Each structure stands twice: as C-alpha cells, then as structure tokens.
XYZ file of C-alpha atoms in Angstrom:
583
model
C 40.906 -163.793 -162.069
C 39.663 -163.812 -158.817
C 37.210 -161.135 -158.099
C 35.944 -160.579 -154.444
C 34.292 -158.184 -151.944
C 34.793 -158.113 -148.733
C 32.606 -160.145 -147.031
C 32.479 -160.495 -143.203
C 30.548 -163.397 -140.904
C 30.579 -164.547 -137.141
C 30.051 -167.966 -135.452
C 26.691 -168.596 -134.232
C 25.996 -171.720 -132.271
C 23.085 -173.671 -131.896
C 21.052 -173.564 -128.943
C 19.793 -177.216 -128.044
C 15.841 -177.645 -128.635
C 14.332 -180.763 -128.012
C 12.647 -182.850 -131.054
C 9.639 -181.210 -131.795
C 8.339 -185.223 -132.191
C 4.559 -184.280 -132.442
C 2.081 -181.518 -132.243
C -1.275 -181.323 -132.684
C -5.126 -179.956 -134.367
C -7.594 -177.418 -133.701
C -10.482 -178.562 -135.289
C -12.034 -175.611 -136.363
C -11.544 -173.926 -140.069
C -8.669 -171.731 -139.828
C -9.452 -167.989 -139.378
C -6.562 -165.793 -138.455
C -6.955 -165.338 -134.694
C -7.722 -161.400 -134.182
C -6.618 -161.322 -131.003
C -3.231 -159.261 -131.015
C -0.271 -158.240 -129.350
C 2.726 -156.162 -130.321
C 6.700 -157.943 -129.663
C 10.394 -157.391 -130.165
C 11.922 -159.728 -132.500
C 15.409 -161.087 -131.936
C 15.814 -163.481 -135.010
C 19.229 -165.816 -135.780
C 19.826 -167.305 -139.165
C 22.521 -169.715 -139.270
C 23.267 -172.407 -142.009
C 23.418 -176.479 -140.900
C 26.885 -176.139 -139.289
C 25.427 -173.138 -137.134
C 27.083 -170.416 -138.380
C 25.474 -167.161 -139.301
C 24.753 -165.983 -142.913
C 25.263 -162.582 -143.632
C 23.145 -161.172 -146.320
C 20.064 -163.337 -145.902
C 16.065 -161.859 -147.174
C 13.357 -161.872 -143.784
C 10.268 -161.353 -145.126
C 7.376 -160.296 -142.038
C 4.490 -159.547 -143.542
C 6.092 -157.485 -146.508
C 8.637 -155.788 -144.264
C 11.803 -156.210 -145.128
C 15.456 -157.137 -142.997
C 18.482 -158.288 -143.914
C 20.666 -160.259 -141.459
C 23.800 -158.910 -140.731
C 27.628 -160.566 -140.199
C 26.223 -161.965 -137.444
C 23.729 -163.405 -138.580
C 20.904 -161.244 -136.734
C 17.526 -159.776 -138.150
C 15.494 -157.347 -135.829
C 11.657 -156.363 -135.676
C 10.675 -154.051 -133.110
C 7.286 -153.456 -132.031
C 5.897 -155.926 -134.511
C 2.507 -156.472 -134.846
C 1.320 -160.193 -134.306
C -1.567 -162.652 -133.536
C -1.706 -164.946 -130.865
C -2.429 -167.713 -133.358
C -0.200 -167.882 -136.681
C 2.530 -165.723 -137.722
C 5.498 -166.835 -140.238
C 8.272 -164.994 -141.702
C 9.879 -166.356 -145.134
C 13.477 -166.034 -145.277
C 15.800 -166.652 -148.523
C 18.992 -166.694 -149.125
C 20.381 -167.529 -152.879
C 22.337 -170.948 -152.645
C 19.901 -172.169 -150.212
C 16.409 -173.292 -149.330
C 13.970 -171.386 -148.249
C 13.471 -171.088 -144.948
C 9.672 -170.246 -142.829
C 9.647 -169.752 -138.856
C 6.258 -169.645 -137.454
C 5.325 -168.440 -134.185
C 3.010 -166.957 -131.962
C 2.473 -165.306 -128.551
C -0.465 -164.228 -126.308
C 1.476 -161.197 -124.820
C 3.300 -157.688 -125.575
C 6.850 -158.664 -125.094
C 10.122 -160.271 -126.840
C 10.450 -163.482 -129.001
C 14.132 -164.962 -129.766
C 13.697 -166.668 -133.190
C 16.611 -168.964 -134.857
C 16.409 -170.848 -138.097
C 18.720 -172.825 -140.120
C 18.475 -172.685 -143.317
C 19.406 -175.793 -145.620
C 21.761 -175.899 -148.457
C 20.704 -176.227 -151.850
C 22.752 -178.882 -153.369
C 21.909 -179.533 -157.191
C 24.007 -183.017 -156.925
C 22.215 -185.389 -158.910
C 20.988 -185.090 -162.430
C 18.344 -187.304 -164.392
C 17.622 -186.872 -168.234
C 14.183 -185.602 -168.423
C 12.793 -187.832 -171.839
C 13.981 -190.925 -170.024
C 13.305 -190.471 -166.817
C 15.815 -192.241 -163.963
C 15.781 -192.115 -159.890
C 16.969 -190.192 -157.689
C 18.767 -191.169 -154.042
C 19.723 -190.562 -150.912
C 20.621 -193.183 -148.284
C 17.070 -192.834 -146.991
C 14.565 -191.039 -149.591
C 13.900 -192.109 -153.671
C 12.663 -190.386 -155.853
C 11.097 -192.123 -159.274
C 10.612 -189.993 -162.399
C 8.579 -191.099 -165.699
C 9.856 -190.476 -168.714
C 8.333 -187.353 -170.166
C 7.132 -185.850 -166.987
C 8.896 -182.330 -166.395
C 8.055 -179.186 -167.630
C 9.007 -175.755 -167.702
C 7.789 -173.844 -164.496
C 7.047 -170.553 -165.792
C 5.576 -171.422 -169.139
C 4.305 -175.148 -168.502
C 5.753 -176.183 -171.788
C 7.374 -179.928 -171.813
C 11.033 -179.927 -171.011
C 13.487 -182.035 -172.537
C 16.724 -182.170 -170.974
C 19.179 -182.829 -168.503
C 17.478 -182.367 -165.198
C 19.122 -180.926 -162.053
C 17.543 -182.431 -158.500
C 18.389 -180.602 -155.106
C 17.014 -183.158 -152.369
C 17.306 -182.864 -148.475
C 15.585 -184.987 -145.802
C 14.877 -183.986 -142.616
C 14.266 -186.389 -139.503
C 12.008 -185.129 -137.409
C 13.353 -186.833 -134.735
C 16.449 -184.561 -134.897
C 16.785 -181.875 -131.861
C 17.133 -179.326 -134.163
C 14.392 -180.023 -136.266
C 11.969 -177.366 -135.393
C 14.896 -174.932 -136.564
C 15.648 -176.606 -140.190
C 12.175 -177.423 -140.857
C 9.898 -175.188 -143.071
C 7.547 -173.362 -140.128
C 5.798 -175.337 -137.496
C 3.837 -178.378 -138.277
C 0.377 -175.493 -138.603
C -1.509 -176.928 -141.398
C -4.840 -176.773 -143.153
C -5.922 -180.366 -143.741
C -8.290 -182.081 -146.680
C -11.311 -180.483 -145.155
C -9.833 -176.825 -144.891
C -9.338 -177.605 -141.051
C -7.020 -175.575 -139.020
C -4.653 -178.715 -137.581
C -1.052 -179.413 -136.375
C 0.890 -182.729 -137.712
C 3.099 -185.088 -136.297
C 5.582 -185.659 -138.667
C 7.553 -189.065 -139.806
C 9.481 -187.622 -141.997
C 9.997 -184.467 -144.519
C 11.875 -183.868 -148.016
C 13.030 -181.130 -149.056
C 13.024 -181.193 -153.372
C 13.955 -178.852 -156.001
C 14.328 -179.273 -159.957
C 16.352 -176.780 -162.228
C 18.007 -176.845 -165.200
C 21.255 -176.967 -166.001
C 21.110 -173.300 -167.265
C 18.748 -172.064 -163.805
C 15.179 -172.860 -164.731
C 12.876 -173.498 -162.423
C 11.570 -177.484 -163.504
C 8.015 -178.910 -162.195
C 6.901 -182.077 -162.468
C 4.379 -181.959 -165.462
C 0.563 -181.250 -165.299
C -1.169 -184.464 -165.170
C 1.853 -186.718 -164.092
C 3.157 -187.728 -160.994
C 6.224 -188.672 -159.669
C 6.833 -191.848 -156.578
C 8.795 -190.426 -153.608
C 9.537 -193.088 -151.046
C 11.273 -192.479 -147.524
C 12.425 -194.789 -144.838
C 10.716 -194.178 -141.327
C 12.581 -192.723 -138.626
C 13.587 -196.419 -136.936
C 12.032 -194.877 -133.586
C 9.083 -194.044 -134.983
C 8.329 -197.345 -136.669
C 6.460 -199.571 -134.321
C 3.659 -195.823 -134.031
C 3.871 -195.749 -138.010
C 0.169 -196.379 -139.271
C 0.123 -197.895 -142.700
C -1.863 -195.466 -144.255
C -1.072 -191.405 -143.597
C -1.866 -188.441 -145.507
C 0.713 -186.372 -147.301
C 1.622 -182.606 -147.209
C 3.323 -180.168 -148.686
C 4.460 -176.993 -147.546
C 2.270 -173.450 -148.569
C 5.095 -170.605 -148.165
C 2.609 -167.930 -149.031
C 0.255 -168.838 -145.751
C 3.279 -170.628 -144.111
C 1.138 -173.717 -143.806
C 1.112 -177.379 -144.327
C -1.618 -178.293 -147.154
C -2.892 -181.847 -147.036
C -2.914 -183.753 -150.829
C -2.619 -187.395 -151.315
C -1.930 -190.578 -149.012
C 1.152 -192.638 -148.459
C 1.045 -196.583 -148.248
C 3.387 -198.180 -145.505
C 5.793 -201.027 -146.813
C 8.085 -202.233 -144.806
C 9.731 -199.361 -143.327
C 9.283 -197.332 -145.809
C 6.133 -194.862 -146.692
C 5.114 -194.767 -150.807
C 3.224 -192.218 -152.175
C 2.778 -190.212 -155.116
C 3.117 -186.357 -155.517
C 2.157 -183.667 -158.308
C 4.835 -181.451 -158.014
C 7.624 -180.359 -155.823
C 8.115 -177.979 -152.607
C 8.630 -179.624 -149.323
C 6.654 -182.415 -148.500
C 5.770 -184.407 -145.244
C 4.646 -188.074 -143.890
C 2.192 -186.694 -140.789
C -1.177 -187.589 -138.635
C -3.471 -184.819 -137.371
C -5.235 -184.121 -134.114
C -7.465 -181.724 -132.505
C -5.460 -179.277 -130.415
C -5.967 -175.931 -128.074
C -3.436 -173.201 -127.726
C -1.399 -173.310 -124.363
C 0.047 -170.250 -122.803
C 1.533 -169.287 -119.438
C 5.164 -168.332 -117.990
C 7.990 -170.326 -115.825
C 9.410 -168.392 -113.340
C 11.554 -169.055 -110.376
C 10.254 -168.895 -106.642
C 11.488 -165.249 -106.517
C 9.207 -164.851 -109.559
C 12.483 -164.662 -112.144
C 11.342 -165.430 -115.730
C 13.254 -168.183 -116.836
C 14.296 -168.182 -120.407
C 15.074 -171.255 -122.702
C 13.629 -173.280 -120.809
C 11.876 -176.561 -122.773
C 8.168 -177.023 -122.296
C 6.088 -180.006 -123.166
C 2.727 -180.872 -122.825
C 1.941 -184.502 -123.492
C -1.152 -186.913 -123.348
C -0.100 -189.897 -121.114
C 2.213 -192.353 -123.037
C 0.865 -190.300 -125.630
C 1.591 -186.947 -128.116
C 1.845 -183.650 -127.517
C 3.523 -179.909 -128.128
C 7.168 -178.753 -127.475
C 8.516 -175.549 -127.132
C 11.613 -173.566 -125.349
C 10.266 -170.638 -123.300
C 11.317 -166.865 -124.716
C 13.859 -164.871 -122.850
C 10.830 -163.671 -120.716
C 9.832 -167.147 -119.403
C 6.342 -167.029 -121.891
C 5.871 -169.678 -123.835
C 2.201 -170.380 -126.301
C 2.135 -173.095 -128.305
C -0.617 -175.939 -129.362
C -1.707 -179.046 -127.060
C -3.672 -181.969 -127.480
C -7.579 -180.785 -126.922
C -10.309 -182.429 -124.100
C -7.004 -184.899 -122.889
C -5.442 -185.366 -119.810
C -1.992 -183.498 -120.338
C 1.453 -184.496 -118.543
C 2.949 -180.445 -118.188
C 6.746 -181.148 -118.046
C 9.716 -178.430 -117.705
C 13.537 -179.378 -118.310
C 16.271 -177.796 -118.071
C 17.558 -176.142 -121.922
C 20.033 -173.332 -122.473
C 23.550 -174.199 -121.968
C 23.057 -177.434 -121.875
C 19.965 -180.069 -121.624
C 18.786 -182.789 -119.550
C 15.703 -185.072 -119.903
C 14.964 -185.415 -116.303
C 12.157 -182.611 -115.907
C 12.644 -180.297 -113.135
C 8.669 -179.752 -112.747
C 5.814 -182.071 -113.964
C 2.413 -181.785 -113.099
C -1.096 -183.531 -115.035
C -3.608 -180.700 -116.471
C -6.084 -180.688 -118.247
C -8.584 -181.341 -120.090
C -8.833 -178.071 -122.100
C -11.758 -177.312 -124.699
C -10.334 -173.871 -125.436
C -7.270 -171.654 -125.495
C -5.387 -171.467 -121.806
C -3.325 -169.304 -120.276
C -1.838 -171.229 -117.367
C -0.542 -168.422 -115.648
C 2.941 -168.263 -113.733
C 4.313 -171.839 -113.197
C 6.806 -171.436 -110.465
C 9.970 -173.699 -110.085
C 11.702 -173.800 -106.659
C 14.759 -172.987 -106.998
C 15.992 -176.186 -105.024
C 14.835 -178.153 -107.630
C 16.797 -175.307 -110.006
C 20.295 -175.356 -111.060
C 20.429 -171.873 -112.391
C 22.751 -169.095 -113.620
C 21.884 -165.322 -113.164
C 23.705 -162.689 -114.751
C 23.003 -158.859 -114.790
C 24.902 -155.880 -115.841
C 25.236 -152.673 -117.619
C 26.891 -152.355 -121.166
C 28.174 -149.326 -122.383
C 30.775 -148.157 -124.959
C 34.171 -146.929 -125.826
C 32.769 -143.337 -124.638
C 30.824 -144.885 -122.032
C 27.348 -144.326 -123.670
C 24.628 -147.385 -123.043
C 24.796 -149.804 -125.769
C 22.135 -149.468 -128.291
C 22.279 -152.152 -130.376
C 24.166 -155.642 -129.159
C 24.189 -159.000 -127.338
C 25.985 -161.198 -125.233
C 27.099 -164.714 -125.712
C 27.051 -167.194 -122.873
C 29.170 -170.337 -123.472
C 29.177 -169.197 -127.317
C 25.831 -170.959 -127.664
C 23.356 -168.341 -125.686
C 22.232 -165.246 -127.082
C 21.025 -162.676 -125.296
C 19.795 -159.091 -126.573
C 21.043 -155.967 -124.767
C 18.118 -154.135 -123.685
C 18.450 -150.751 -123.390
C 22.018 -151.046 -122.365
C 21.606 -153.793 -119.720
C 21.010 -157.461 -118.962
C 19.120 -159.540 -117.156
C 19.060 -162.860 -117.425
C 18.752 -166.447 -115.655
C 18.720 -169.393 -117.064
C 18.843 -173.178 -116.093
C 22.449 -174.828 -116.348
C 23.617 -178.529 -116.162
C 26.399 -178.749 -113.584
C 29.183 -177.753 -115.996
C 32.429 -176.112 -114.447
C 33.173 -173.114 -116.365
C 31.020 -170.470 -117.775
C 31.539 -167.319 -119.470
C 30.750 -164.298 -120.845
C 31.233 -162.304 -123.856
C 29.595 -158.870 -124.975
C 29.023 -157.505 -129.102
C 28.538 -153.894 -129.996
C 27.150 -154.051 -133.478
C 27.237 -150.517 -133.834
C 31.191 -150.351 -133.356
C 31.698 -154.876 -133.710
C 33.709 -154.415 -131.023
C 33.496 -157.242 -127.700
C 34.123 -157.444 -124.780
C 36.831 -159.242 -122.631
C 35.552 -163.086 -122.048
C 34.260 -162.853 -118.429
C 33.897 -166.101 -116.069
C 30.451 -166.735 -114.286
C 29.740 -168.602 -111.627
C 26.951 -171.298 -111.381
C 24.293 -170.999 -109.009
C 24.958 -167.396 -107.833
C 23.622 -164.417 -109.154
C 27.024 -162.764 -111.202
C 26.439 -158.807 -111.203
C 28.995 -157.487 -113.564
C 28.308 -154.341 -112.584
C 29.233 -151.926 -115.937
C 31.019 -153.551 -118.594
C 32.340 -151.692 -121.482
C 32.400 -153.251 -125.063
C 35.626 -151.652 -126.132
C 38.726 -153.698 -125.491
C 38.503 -155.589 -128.653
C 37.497 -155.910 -132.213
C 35.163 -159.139 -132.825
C 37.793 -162.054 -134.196
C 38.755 -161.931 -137.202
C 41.103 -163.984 -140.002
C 41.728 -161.190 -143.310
C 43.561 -162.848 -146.241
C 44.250 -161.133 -149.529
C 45.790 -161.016 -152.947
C 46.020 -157.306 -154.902
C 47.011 -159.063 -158.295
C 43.959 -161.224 -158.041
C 41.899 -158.760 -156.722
C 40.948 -160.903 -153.737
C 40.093 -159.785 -150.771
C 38.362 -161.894 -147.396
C 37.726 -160.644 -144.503
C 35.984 -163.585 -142.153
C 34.729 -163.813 -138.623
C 32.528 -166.616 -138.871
C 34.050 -170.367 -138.259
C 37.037 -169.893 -136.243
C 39.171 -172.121 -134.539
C 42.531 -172.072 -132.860
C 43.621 -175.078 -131.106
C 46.397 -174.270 -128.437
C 46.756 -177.310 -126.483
C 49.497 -179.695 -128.006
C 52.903 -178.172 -129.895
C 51.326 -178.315 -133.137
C 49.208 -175.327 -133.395
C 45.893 -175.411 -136.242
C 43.893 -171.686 -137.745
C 40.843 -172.901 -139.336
C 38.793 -170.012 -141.188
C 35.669 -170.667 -143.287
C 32.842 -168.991 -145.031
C 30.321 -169.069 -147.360
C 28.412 -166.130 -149.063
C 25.891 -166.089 -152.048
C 27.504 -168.923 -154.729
C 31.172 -168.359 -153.466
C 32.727 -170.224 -150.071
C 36.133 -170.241 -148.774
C 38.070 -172.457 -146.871
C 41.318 -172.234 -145.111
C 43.233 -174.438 -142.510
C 46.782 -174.376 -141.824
C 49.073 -175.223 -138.640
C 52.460 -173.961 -137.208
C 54.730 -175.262 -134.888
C 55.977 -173.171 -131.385
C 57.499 -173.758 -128.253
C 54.360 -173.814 -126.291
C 52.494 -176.933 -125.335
C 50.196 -175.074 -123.091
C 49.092 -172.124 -125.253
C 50.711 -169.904 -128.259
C 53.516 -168.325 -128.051
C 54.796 -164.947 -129.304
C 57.151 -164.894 -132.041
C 57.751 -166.190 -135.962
C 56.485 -169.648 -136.888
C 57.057 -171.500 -139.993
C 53.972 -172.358 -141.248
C 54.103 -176.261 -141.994
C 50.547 -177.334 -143.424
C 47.942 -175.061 -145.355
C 45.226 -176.025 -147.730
C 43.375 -172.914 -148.972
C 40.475 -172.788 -151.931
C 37.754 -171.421 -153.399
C 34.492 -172.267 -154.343
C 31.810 -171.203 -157.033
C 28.948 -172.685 -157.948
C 29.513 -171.330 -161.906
C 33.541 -171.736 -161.472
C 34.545 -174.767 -160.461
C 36.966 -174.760 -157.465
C 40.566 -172.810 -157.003
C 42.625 -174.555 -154.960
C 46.509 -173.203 -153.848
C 48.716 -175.172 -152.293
C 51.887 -173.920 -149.860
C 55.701 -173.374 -151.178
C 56.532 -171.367 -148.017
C 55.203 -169.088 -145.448
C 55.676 -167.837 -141.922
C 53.162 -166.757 -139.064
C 53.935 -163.926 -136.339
C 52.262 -163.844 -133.481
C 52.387 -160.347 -131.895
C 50.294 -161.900 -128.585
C 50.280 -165.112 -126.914
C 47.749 -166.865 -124.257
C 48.234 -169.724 -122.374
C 44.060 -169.163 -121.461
C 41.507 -171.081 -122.398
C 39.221 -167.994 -124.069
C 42.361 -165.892 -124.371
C 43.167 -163.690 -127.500
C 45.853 -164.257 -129.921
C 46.845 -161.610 -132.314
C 49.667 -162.189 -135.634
C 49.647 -161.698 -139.157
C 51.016 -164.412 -141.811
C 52.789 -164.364 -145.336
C 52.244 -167.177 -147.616
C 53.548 -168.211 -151.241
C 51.138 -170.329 -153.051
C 50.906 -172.416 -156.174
C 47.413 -172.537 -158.215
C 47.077 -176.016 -158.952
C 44.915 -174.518 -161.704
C 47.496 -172.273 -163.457
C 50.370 -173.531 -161.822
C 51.526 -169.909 -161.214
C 52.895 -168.384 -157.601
C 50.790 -166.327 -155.835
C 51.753 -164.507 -152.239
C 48.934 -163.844 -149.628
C 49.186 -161.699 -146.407
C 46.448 -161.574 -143.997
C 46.254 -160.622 -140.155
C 43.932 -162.233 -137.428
C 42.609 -161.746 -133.586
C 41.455 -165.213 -132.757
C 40.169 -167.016 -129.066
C 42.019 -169.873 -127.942
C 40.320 -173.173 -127.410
C-alpha cells in the first residue's frame, strides 16, 4: 500500500550568477574578524532543477529553520562578522549543503543554494576493491581499504558510492558548491582558492552505514580539467577538502597533472577540490544609480589585469563585500544580472592596489548607461492589512522580500519585451494576479492585494491506497498548439512523484473550457527503499471549469483517471483538481 502525507512545494527558479572562476588569499592566520554587524536573511533552497525543497535543516550558528513549500528560510536580525559566516543545511536524500557569506553593514542578504542529490548508483565490493566512474572523475579503491565510520572496524562488503562533480566553470557554481572557496591552507593561513574542479563523494552500505576509506590507506581520485581551464592548469596543485564544522576548505595532499587530467591521492571522503591560493583583501562598497537607487543583483568583479579575481552579485540593497586580489592593480567591472545577464560591463574602472580591507563607497552608474526596471508598491491582504510575511516574483526567476508590506526595487534588465509581476502571502499562500511591467520606467503599482488566488496547485489522490499529493512545485501547462500537456513533479525526503499527461481541445491559442478526454498519462512513484510504482491510463477525462487564451493566465479543472499498476496489475481510480498558469 501506498502510504502518503500531504506534501506541498513551489517552483523556484534560478537567478543567473556568473562563474565564480577564481577568488583569492589573505595571508594572515585566520582569526574570526570581530568586527560585526546585525542583517535580515532571505535564504532559497532549491534542488539542481531549481525547484524549492520543502522540509530542508538551516543550521546558523545552532539556530535552527526549516524551509518551507517554498523553499524559503528566514533569519532576522542575525548576528554576523564582516569576515566568515556559513550556515549548514541538510536535507535527507541529499548532500549537504554550506553557504558562506559576509557583509560590512546592518542590512539584508538574499542567500540561495542548491543542494545536490545523493545518488548511491554505483557499488564496488569492498575485499576486492574495483573503480568507480563518471564521464569525467575516477575513483580507484584497494582491496581491503574501507571501514566502518563509527567504529573504525574493517568492512567487508558490498560498497555503495554517491559521486557528483562540480565544474567550477558552471554559472551556478557558487550556489551548488559547498561554501565559498574560504580556506585555511597547509600553514593554517586564512586563503581563498581558485578551483579546477570539485567532487562531491559519499560511501554507505547497503543497509545505511556510513563507510570511510580505512586508516592508513588511500584511495586515487582522478578528474579531467575543465577544457577552459587547461592551458592555466599548473602541473602540480594542492588538494582540499571541505571542513563543514568551520565551513572551510582544509589543504591535505598534492595532485600531479597528466594530460588533462589531475591525480592525486586522498585519506578519506567529504568534498574535495583541485585549487591555487593567493593573498587577498576584503572589498566592500554599494552600486547605485545616479539618483542614488541601490541596485540589486547586480554582478561585481574585481580582477587583476588578464588576471584572477572575486565575483559576487550585489544584495537587494546594492552592498556587496567579498575578497580581492591584495597589493594588485584591480579591473572593478559591473554587469548587468537579474532577469537576465550580459557580459558587456556597464561600468569598469582600474583600482587599486589595496593592502587592507576597503570599503569603496557608493559606485554610481548613470542611468544612460542603465537599462533598468523599477517597481514599487504596497501589498496588503484579503482584509486589507500590510503583508507580513511574503515576496514577489519578477519573471518567475527574481525574488524579492516584502518589507513591511511594500516594495522597492530596481534592477538592471536586458532588453526583453515582457515583464511581470506576481505577489505570495505565505501567511494565507495566496498570490496575486500576474501584473505586466514596463522596462525602463519606474511601474508604481500603487496597493496590490494578495487575495485573488490560491498559489497553483495540481492535488491527486487515491482513498483505497491511502495516497494523497498535493504539489505546487514543477508546473507546467503548455497552451499553444491543440494538444494540451500538465506536467506535475515533486520530490520529498526518499519519496518523488511524477506526473505528465495531455488532452486534446478546440483551442490552438489557449485552453478551453469544457470536458477533455485525456489521451496520454504516465504517473509513478518513487522510493528509495521501494522500488518504483508505476500506473498506466485505461481511461480518464479532464474538465476545465476556466480557460485563458493569456500567456500568464489561470486555468482551473479537475480530472478523473482509471489506472492499471503495472506492479499488481489491479485498477485503481484517481481524482485530483488543479489552478495552473499558462505558458
């Protein structure tokens, strides 16, 4: 039998952030900065296809949060230093995830991180040893050489790997990786790595023991270099692995380069990286427009010529403070992020050289040089109180907190022709109606009130099977052509589910109202212990109760299905009702 809560998620998108492709040192042995400052945090935890997970563990400094269906974690009035801060977030089915960050003022920081899944794919058998592979990592075990984790007694066994790489020259990779690139080199050195690649390993057994590799034995981990990064690829570089208690990179052992590959040898598993070290200051300041606007998500980089360097987006605020190259001439560049991005900077200036920590000040773009969307407004509910606790969505990939009810918020655009925007209550997960924006002008909404709908949603159930699935997290309903698709996922804890199925109307241009055969399906369930149920259609029928022919338009129905389980080749029926947005 299937046995099921109700579980409830929403889509998340990514915001684009630029490669984070190298950062750098500060020289000096690491003592926690005491310099502090108290901040709001807005945090997002989404999994690699950027949607949120519900239920996840954010750890600050022993306080607690758990994310919610959307996804979101909040700190308020946390307090910080202007040098390291990291909070350790885990989620059962994945790995662990670390943010690190930092700030040099009282304000608000936007967080996201995406947190890997933890795929125990490949097996080895532990007296024998064997290898382990992806298409660009290996991983070479001895015979003999894993033990127990808790009790450091041999194991002998079938072993279980989990094993993810992560290019660093990915845009996201300063959301999937663990924390920053802050590390502690050989020396005990407070430094900052640029990384050429990171791995991402886990042993278990097949009955959920924690393996190691065993005391005295090492294992040979090879990875390919990023091909961009080959021709800068020394042949020697030091190794590191990840500390989640100080949310640092610890420096142990070298790689040798051969080929394009990096070889080296490590003593037991966590993450590990491929990076160089240099010494590095902290930069601060703010990017505002010529009418002093902050302007939020936009990307920062500060680079020696033809040389490395930080990277950063700038908080909702326009603050950014992050770590530079130290006594160098420094390229300061600004680009456009949010919405969308562009590489051609909007402002770049040389600075520098810096022997200590800088605050740059206000760096002010002119707003000819600005394509830029501004959009203010006051929020309020169903009895037209302030909203306490919500956000907005811009283009489904921007995220904006309320703040006491209101907005304010500009941001740099690409030249794309339609914006919108969309408002959450948490409190009540109710929305908004999807309002257009105009580009380059400043859109005052005036008072909008988060009441007209309930977030989308796709509910299936079962009573015999005690199954019941309530999702608003990864939907899609694609109204342009005759043949109309529903796709509804989600994944919680060990269990995921997965349905997809299309109808035919009369519409080309939207959905229509009415009853709809439904004409494909697929619909199954996952569990990491279970196996996977799959049911396949006999016969069903969709009603839709509301129609759009707009592009962000609402579409409301409910559906009956009978079902074969391929598994016990019995007939099941599901209902379920949905409120979806047309795309």
């Amino acid at each position: 039998m299937i046995k099921m809560n109700k579980y409830i998620s929403y889509s998340i998108l990514a915001f684009l952030m630029l490669l984070l492709a190298s950062c750098q040192k500060d020289a000096e042995t690491f003592i926690p900065d005491e310099s502090n400052v108290n901040v709001d945090i807005f945090g997002i935890v989404v999994d690699e296809n950027d949607e949120p997970i519900e239920g996840a563990q954010v750890d600050l400094n022993g306080k607690i949060e758990i994310t919610d269906v959307y996804g979101i974690y909040k700190y308020s009035d946390a307090r910080i230093t202007d040098r390291h801060n990291f909070l350790n977030i885990k989620k059962s089915g994945y790995f662990e995830g670390v943010r690190t960050f930092r700030s040099n003022k009282n304000g608000s920081i936007q967080l996201k991180t995406k947190l890997i899944a933890k795929n125990f794919n490949q097996t080895f058998d532990s007296t024998s040893g064997g290898t382990i592979s992806t298409n660009v990592v290996e991983i070479n075990f001895s015979p003999n050489s894993i033990m127990i984790d808790d009790t450091g007694e041999p194991y002998n066994g079938v072993v279980q790997v989990a094993l993810e790489y992560i290019d660093p020259t990915k845009e996201d990779v300063v959301e999937t990786m663990p924390g920053d690139l802050s590390a502690l080199d050989a020396q005990g050195a407070y430094s900052v790595l640029t990384s050429y690649g990171m791995m991402l390993v886990e042993l278990s057994s097949p009955d959920g023991k924690d393996l190691q590799i065993l005391t005295g034995q090492t294992v040979e981990m090879i990875a390919e270099i990023p091909s961009s990064l080959g021709s800068l690829a020394p042949n020697e570089i030091p190794m590191w692995y990840f500390n989640y208690a100080t949310g640092l990179w610890e420096e142990e052992g070298v790689a040798i380069k051969a080929g394009n590959k990096y070889i080296g040898n490590v003593t037991h598993f966590s993450s590990w990286n491929y990076d160089l070290s240099d010494p590095a200051i902290l930069l601060s300041g703010r990017v505002v427009d010529d009418l002093g606007n902050p302007i939020g998500n936009a990307y920062v980089s500060a680079h020696i010529i033809n040389g490395g360097g930080g990277h950063g987006p700038t908080n909702d605020d326009g603050t950014f403070s992050g770590l530079a190259p130290k006594d160098e001439m420094l390229t300061l560049s600004i680009t456009y992020g949010g919405v969308c991005f562009q590489t051609s900077p909007v402002y770049s200036k040389v600075i520098g050289p810096f022997l200590q920590d800088t605050d740059l000040g206000d760096i002010i773009i002119e707003s000819g040089e600005l394509d830029q969307l501004s959009v203010t407004g006051r929020f309020i509910d169903c009895a037209a109180n302030p909203i306490t606790d919500g956000f907005v969505k811009i283009n489904s990939n921007q995220y904006y907190e309320i703040d006491n009810g209101t907005i304010d918020i500009s941001l740099p655009t690409c030249n794309l022709e339609n914006y919108y925007i969309e408002a959450i209550d948490r409190v009540s997960n109710k929305s908004s109606e999807i309002i257009p924006l105009v580009n380059g002008q400043n859109n005052d909404l005036g008072d909008v009130q988060i009441c007209t709908f309930d977030v989308d949603f796709f509910s299936i159930e079962n009573q015999a099977l005690d199954y019941s699935v309530t999702i608003i997290d990864s939907l899609w309903l694609e109204k342009d052509r005759e043949f109309k698709y529903i796709f509804a996922a989600f994944d919680d804890l060990d269990k995921s589910h997965y349905i997809n199925f299309g109808f035919m109307d009369s519409s080309q241009a939207g959905v229509a109202e009415g009853t709809f055969e439904i004409n494909e399906y697929e619909f199954r369930t996952s569990h990491d212990a279970g196996g996977t149920r799959v049911f396949l259609l006999s016969n069903g029928e969709i009603t839709v109760t509301q129609g759009t022919e707009e592009h962000g338009g609402k579409v409301r129905g409910s559906f009956n299905m009978t079902v074969n389980d391929v598994e016990d080749n019995e007939q099941y029926v599901f209902t379920g009702s949905f409120q979806l947005t047309c795309y």
